[in-house]
Coordinates of N, CA and C in Angstrom, one line a residue:
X1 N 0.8 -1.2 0.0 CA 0.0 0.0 0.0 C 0.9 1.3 0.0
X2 N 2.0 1.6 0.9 CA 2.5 2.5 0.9 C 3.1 2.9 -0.7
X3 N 4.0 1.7 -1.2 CA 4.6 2.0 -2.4 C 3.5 2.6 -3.8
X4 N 2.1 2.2 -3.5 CA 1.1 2.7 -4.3 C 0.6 4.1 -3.5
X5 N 0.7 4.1 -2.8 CA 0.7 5.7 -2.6 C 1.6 6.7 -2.7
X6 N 2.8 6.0 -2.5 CA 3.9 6.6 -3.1 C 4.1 7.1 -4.8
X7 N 3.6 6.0 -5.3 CA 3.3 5.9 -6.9 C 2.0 6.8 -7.4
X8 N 0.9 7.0 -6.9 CA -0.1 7.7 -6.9 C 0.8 9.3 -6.3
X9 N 1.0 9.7 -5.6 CA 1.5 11.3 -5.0 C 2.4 11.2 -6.1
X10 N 3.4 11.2 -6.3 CA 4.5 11.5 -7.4 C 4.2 11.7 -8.4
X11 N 3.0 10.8 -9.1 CA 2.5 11.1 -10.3 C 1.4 12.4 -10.1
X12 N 1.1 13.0 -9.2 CA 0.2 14.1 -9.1 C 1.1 14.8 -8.7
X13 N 2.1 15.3 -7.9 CA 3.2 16.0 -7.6 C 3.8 16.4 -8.8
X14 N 3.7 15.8 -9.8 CA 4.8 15.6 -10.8 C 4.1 16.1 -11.9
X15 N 3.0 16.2 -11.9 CA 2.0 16.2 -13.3 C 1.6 17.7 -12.4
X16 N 1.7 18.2 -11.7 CA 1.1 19.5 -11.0 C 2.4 20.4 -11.6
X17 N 3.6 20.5 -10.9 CA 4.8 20.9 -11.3 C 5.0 21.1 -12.7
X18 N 4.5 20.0 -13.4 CA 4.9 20.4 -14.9 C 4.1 21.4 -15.6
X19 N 3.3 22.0 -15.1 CA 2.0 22.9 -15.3 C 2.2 24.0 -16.6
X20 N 3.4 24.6 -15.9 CA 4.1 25.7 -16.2 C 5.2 25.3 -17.6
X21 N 6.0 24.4 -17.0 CA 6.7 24.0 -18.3 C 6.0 23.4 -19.6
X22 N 5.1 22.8 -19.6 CA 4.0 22.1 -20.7 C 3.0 23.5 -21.2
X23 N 2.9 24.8 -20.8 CA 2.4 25.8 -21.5 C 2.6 25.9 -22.7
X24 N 4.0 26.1 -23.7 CA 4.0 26.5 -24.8 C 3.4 25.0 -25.9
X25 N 3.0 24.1 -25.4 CA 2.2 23.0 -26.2 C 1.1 23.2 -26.7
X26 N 0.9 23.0 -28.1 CA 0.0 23.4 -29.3 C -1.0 22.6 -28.2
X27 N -2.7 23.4 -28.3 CA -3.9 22.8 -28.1 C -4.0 23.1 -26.7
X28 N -2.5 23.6 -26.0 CA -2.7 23.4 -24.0 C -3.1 24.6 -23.7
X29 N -3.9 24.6 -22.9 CA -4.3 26.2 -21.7 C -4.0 25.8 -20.5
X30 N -3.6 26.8 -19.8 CA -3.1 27.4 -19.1 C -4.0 28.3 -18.2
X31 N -5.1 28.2 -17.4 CA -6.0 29.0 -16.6 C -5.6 29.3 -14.9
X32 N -5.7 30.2 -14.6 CA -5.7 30.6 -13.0 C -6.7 31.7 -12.5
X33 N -7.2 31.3 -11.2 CA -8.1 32.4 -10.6 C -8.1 32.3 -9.4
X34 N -8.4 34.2 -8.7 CA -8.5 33.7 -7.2 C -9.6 34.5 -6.5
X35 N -10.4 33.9 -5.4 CA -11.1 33.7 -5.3 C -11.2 34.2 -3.5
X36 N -12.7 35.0 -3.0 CA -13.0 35.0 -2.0 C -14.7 34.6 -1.7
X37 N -14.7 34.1 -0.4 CA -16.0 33.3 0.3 C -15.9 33.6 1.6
X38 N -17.6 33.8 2.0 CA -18.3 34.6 3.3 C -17.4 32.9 4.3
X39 N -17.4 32.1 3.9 CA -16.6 30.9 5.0 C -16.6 29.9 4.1
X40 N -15.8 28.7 4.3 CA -15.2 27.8 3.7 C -16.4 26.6 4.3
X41 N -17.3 26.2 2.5 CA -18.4 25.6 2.6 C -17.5 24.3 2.4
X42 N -17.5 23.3 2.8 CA -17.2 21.8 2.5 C -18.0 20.7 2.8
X43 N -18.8 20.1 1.2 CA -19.6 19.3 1.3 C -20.5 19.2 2.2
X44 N -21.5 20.6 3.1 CA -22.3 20.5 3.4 C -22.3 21.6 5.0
X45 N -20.7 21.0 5.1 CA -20.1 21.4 6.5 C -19.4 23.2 6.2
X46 N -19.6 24.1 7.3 CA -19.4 25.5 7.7 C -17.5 24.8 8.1
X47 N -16.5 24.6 7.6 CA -15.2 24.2 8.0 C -14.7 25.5 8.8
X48 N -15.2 26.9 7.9 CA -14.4 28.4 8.9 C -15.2 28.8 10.1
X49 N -16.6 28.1 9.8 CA -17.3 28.7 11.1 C -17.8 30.0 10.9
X50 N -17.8 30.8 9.5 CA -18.2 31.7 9.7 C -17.0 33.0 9.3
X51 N -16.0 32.5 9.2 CA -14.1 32.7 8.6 C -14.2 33.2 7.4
X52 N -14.1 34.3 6.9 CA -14.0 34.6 5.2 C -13.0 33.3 5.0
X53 N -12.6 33.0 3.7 CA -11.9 32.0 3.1 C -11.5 32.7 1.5
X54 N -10.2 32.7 1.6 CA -9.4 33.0 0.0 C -9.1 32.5 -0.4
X55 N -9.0 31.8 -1.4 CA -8.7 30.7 -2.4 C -7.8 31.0 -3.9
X56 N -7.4 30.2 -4.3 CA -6.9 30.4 -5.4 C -6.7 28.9 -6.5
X57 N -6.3 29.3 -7.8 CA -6.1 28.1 -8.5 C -5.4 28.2 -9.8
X58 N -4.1 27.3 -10.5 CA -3.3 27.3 -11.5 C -3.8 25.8 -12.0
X59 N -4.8 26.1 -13.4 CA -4.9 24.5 -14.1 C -4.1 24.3 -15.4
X60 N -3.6 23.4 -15.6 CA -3.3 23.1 -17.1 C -4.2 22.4 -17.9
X61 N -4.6 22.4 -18.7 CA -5.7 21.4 -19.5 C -4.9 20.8 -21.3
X62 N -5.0 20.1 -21.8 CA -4.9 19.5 -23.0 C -5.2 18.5 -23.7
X63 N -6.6 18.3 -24.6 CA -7.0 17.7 -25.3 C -7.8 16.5 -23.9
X64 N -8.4 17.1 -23.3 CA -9.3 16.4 -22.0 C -8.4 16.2 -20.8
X65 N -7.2 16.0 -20.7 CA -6.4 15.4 -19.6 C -5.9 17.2 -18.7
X66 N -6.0 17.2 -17.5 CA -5.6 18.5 -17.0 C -5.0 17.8 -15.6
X67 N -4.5 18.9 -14.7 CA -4.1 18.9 -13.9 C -3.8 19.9 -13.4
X68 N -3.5 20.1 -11.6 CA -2.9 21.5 -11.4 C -2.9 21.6 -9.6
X69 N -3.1 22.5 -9.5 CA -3.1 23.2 -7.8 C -4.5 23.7 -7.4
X70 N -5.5 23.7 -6.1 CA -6.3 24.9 -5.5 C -5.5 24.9 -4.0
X71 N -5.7 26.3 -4.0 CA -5.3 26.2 -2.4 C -6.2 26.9 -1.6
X72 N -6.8 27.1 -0.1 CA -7.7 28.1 0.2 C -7.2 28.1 1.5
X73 N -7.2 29.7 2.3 CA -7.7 29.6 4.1 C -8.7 29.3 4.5
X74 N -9.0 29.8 5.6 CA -10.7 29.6 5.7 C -11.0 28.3 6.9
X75 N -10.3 27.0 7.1 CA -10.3 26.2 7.5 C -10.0 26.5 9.1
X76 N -10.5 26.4 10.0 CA -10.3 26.9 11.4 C -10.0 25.7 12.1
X77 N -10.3 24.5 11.5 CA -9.5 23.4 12.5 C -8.5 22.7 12.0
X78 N -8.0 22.7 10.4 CA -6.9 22.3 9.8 C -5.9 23.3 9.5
X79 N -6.9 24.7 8.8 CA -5.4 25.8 8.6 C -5.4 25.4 7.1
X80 N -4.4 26.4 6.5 CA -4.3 26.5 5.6 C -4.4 25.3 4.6
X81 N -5.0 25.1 3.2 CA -5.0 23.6 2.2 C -4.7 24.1 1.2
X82 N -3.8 23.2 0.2 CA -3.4 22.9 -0.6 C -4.2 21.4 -1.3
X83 N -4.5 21.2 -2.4 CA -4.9 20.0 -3.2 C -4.5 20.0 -4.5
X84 N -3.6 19.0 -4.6 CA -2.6 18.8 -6.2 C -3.8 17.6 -6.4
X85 N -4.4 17.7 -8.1 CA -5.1 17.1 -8.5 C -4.9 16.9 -10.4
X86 N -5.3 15.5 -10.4 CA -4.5 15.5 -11.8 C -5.9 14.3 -12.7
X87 N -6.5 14.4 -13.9 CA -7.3 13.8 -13.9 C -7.9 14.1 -15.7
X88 N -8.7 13.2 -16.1 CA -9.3 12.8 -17.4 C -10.4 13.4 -17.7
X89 N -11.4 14.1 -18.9 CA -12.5 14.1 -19.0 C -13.2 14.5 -20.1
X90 N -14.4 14.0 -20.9 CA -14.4 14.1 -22.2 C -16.0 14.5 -22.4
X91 N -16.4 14.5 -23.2 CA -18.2 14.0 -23.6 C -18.2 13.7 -24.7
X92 N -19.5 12.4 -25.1 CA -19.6 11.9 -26.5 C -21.2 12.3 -26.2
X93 N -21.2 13.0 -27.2 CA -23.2 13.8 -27.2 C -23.5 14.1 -26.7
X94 N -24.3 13.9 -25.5 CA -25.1 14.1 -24.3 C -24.5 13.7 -23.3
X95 N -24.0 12.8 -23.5 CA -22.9 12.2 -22.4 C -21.6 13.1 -21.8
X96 N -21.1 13.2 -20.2 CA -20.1 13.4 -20.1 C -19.2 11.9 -19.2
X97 N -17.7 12.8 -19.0 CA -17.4 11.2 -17.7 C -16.0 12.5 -17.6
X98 N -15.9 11.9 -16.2 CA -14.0 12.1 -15.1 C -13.8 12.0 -14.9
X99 N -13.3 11.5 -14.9 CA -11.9 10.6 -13.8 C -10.8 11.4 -13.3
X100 N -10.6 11.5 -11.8 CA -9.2 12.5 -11.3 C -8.8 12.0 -10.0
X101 N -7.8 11.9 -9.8 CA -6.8 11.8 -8.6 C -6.7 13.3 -7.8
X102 N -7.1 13.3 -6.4 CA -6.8 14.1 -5.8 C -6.2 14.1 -4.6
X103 N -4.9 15.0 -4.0 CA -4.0 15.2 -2.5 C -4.3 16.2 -1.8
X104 N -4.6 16.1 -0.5 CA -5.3 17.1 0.1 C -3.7 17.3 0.9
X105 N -3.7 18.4 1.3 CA -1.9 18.8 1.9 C -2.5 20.3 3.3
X106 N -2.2 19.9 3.9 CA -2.5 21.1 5.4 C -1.0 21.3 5.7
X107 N -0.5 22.2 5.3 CA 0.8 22.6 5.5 C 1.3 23.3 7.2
X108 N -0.4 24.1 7.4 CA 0.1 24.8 8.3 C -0.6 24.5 9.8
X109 N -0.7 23.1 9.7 CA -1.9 22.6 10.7 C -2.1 21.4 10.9
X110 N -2.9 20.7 11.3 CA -3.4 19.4 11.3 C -4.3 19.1 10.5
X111 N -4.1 18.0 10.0 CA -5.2 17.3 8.4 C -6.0 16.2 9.5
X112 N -6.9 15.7 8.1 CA -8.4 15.0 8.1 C -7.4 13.4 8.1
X113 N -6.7 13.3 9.3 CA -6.4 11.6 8.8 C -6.8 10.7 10.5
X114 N -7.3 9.8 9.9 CA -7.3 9.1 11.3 C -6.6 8.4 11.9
X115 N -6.6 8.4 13.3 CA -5.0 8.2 14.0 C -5.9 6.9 14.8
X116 N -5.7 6.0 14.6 CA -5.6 4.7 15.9 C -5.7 5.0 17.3
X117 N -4.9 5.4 17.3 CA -4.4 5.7 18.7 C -4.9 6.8 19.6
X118 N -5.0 8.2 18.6 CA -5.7 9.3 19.5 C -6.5 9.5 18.7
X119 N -7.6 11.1 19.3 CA -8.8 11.4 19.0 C -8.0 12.5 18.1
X120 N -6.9 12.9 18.2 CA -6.4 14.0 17.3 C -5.6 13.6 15.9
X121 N -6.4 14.9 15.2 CA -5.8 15.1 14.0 C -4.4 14.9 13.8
X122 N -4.1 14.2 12.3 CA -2.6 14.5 11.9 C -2.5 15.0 10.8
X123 N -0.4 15.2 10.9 CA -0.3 16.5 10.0 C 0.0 16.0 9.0
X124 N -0.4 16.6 7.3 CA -0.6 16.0 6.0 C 0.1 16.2 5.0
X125 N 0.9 15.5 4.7 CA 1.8 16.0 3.5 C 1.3 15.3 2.2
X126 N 1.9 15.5 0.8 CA 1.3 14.8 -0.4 C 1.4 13.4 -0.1
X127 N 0.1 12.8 -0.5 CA 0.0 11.3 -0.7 C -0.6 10.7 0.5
X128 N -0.5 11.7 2.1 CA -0.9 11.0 2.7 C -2.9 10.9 3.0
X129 N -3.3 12.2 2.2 CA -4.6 11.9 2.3 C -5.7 12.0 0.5
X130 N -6.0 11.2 0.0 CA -6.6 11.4 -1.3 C -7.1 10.3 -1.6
X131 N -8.2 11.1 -2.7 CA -9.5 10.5 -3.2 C -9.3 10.3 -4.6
X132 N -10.1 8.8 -5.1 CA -10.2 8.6 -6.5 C -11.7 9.7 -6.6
X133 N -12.1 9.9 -7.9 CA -13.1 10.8 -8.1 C -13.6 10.3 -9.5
X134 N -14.6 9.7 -10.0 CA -15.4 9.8 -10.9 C -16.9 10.0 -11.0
X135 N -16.8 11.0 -12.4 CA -18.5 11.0 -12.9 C -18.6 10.9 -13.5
X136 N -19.9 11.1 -13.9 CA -20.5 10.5 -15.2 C -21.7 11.5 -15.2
X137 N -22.7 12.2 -16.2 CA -23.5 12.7 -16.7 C -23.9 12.9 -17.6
X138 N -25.3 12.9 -18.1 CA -26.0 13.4 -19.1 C -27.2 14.5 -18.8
X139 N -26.3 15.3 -20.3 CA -27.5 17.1 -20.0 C -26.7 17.5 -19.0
X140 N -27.9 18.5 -18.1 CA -27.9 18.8 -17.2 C -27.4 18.1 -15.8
X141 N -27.3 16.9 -15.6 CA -27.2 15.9 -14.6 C -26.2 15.1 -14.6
X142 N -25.5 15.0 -13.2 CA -24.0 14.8 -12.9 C -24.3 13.6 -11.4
X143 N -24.0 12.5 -11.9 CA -23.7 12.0 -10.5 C -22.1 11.3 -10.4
X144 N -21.5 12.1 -9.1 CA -20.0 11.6 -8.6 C -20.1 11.2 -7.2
X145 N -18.8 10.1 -7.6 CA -18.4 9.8 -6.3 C -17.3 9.7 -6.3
X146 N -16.4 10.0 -4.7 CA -15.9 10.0 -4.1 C -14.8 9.4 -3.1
X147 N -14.4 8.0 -3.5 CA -13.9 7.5 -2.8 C -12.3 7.6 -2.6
X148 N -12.4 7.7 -1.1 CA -10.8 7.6 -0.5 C -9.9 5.9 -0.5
X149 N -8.5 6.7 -1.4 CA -7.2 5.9 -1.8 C -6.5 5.9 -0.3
X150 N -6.7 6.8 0.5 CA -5.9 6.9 1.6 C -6.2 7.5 2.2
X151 N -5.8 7.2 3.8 CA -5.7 8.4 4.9 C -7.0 8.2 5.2
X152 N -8.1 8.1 5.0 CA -9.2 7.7 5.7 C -10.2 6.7 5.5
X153 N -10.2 5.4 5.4 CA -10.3 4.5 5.3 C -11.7 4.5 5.3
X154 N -12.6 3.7 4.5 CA -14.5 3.8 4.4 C -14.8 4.8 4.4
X155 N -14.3 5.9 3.9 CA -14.9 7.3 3.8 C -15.4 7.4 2.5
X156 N -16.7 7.7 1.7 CA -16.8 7.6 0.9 C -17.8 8.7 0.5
X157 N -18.1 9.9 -0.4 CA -18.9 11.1 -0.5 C -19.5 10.8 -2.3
X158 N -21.0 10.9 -2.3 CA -21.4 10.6 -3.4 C -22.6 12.2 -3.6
X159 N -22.3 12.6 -5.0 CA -23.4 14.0 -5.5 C -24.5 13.8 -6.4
X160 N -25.6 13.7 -6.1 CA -26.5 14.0 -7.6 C -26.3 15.4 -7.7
X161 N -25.9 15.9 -8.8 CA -26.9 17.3 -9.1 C -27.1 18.0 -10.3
X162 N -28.0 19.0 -10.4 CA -28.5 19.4 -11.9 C -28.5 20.9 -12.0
X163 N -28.0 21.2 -13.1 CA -28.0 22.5 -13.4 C -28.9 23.2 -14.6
X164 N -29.7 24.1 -14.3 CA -30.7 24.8 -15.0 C -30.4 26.2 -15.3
X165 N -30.1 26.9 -16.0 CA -29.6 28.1 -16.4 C -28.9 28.4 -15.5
X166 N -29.0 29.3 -14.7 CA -28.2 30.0 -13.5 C -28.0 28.9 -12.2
X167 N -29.1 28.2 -12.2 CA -29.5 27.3 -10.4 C -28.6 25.9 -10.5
X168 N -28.3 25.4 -9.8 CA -27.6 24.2 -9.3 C -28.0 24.2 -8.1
X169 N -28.4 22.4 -8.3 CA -28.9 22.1 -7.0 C -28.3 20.6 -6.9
X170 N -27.9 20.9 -5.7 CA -27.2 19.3 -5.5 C -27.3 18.6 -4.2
X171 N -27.3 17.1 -4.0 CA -27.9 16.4 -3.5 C -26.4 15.5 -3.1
X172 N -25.3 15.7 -1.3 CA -24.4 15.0 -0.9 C -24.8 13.9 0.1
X173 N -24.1 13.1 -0.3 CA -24.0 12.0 1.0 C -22.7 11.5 1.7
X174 N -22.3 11.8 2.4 CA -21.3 11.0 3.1 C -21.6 10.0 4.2
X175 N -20.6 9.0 3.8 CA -20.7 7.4 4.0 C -19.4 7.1 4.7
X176 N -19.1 6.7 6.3 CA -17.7 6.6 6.7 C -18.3 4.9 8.0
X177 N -16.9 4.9 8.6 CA -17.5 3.5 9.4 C -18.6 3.9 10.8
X178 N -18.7 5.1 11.0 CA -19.5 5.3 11.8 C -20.8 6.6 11.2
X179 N -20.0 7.5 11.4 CA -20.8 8.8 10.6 C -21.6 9.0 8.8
X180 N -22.6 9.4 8.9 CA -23.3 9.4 7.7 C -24.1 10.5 7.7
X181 N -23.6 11.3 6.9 CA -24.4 12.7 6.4 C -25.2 12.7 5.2
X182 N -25.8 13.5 5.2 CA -26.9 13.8 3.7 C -27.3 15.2 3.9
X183 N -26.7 16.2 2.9 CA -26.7 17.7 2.6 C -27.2 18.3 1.2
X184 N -28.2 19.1 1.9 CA -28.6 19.9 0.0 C -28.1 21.3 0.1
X185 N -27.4 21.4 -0.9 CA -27.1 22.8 -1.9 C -27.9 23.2 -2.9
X186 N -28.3 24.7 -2.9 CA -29.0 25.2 -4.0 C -28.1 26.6 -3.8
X187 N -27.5 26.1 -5.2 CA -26.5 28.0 -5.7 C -27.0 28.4 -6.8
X188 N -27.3 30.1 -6.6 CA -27.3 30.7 -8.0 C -26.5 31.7 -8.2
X189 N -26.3 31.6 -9.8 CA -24.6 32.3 -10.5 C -25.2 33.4 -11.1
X190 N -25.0 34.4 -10.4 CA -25.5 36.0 -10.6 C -24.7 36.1 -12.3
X191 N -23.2 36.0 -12.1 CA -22.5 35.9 -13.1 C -21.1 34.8 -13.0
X192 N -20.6 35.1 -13.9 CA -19.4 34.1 -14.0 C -18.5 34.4 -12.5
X193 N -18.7 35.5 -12.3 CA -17.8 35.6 -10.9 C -18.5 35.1 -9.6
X194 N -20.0 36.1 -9.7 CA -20.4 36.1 -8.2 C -21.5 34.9 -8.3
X195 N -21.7 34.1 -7.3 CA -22.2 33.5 -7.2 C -23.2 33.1 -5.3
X196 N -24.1 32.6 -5.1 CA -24.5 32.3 -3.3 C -25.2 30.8 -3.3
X197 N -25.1 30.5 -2.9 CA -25.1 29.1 -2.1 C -25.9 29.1 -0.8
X198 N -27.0 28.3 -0.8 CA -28.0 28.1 0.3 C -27.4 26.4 0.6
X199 N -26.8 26.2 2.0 CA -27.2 25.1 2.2 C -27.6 24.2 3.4
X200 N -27.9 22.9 4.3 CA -28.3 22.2 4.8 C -27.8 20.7 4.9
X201 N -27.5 20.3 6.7 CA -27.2 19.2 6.2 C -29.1 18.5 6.8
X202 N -29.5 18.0 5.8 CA -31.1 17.5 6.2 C -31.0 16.1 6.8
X203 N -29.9 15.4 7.0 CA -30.1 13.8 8.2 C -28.8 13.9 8.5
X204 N -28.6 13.4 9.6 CA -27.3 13.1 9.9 C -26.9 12.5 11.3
X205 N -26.2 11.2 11.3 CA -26.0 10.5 12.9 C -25.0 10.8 13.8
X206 N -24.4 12.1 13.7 CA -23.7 12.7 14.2 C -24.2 14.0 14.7
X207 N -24.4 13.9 16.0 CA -24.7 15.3 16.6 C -25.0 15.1 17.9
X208 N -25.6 16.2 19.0 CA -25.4 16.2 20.3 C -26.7 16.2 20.9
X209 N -27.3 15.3 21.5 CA -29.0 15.3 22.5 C -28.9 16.7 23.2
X210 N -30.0 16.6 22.9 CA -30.9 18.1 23.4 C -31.2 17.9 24.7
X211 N -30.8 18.4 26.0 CA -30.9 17.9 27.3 C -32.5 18.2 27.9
X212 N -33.2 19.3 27.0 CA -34.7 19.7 27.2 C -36.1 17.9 26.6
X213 N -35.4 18.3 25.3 CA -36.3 17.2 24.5 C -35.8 15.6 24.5
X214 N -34.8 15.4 24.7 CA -33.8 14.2 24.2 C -33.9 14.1 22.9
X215 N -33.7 15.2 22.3 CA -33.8 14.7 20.6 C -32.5 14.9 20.3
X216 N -32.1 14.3 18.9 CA -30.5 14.3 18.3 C -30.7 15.9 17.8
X217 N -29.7 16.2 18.1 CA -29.6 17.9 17.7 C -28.2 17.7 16.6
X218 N -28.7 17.7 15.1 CA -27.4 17.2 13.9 C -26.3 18.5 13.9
X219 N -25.4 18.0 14.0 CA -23.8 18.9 14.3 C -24.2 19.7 12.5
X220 N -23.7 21.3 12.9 CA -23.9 22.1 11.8 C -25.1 21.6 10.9
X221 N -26.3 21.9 11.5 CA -27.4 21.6 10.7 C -28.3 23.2 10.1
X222 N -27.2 23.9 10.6 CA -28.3 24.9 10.5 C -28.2 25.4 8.9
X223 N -29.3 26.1 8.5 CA -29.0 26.3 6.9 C -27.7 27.3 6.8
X224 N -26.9 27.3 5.7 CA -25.8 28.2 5.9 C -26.0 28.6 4.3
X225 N -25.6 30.4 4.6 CA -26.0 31.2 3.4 C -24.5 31.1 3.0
X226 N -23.9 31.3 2.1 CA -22.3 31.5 1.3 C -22.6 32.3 0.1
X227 N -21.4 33.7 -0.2 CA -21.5 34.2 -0.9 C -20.2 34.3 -1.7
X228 N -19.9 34.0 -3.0 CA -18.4 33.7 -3.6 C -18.3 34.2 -4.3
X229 N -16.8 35.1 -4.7 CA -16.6 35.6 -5.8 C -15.3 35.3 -6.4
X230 N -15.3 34.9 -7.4 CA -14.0 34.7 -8.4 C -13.5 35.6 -9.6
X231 N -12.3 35.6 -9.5 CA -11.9 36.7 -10.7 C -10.4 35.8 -11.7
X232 N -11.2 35.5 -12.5 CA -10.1 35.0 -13.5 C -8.4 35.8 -13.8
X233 N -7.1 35.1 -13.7 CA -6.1 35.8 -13.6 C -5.7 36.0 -14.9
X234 N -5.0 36.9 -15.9 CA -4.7 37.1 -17.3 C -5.8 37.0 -17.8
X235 N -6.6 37.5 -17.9 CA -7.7 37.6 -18.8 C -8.4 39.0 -19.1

């Protein structure tokens, strides 16, 4: 296992780096943007708490196959991320599909990996935490999933969702050996830049009894508004 994770990070380490040098290649682009958000939305979860979050991103793309860097703050219990991601994607008619490898990296903090032994977080360098990623859709309609190559073992996050002019509405689940969430998103894209995001986690077996009612009170359930703007770099 290690030597395949070793073999998996190098090849995304490696294919991220060459970003820059593979620019002057007939048919390749070269895109970057950076980006701010009222808090850092993840899959359903408030991660800043409420924390503006700045982001940013360098892709390379050529003839379907891309790769590249996002990085963002915003994170109040990992700290700063980085994600080297490298991956396939095409459409025949109506049809789309993707395939991508992704490294989640907390440079300045503690990462999402599970420790055996304690209740605390560890700290994450390339390869030690990442997800295979494919989807598939037709039209309007995208279902992906999510499953983790490493670092967190039966973790698994699956999307329906559909896009109608401006609206996107999407439908998460996450699947782990104990915890299981289910979150809806509805965003709408004012324009290419600004965009907001309504969302909710609507079931979930993680959360704290109500000492009044004894009811499950679901961790970060409450609706969370997110407002995001992006600005394309060289353009």
């Amino acid at each position: 296992m290690n030597s395949t994770k070793k073999l998996l990070a190098t090849a995304v380490a490696a294919s991220t780096m060459a970003v820059a040098a593979m620019a002057p290649v007939a048919n390749a682009e070269v895109s970057a943007s950076v980006g701010v958000a009222s808090t850092y939305l993840w899959r359903g979860y408030d991660l800043g708490t409420g924390t503006p979050a700045v982001s940013g991103d360098l892709n390379f793309s050529q003839n379907g196959f891309y790769t590249g860097i996002w990085g963002s703050s915003g994170d109040t219990a990992a700290g700063t991320e980085y994600d080297l991601y490298i991956g396939y994607g095409g459409e025949v008619g109506d049809f789309s599909y993707d395939v991508s490898l992704w490294s989640y990296v907390y440079p300045t903090g503690a990462g999402y990996l599970d420790d055996e032994d304690t209740a605390e977080l560890e700290e994450t360098n390339i390869g030690d935490l990442m997800d295979a990623v494919i989807s598939v859709g037709y039209g309007p309609v995208a279902l992906t999933y999510y499953g983790n190559v490493e670092g967190a073992d039966d973790y698994s996050y699956v999307t329906l969702d559909a896009t109608f002019d401006k609206f996107n509405v999407l439908l998460g689940s996450h699947s782990g050996d104990t915890d299981e969430a289910t979150h809806l998103n509805v965003a709408y894209s004012y324009n290419d830049n600004l965009s907001f995001t309504l969302s909710k986690i609507v079931s979930s077996n993680d959360g704290d009894i109500d000492e009044d009612s004894g009811d499950m009170v679901e961790v970060d359930g409450d609706v969370k508004f997110v407002v995001s703007y992006s600005l394309p770099i060289g353009e």
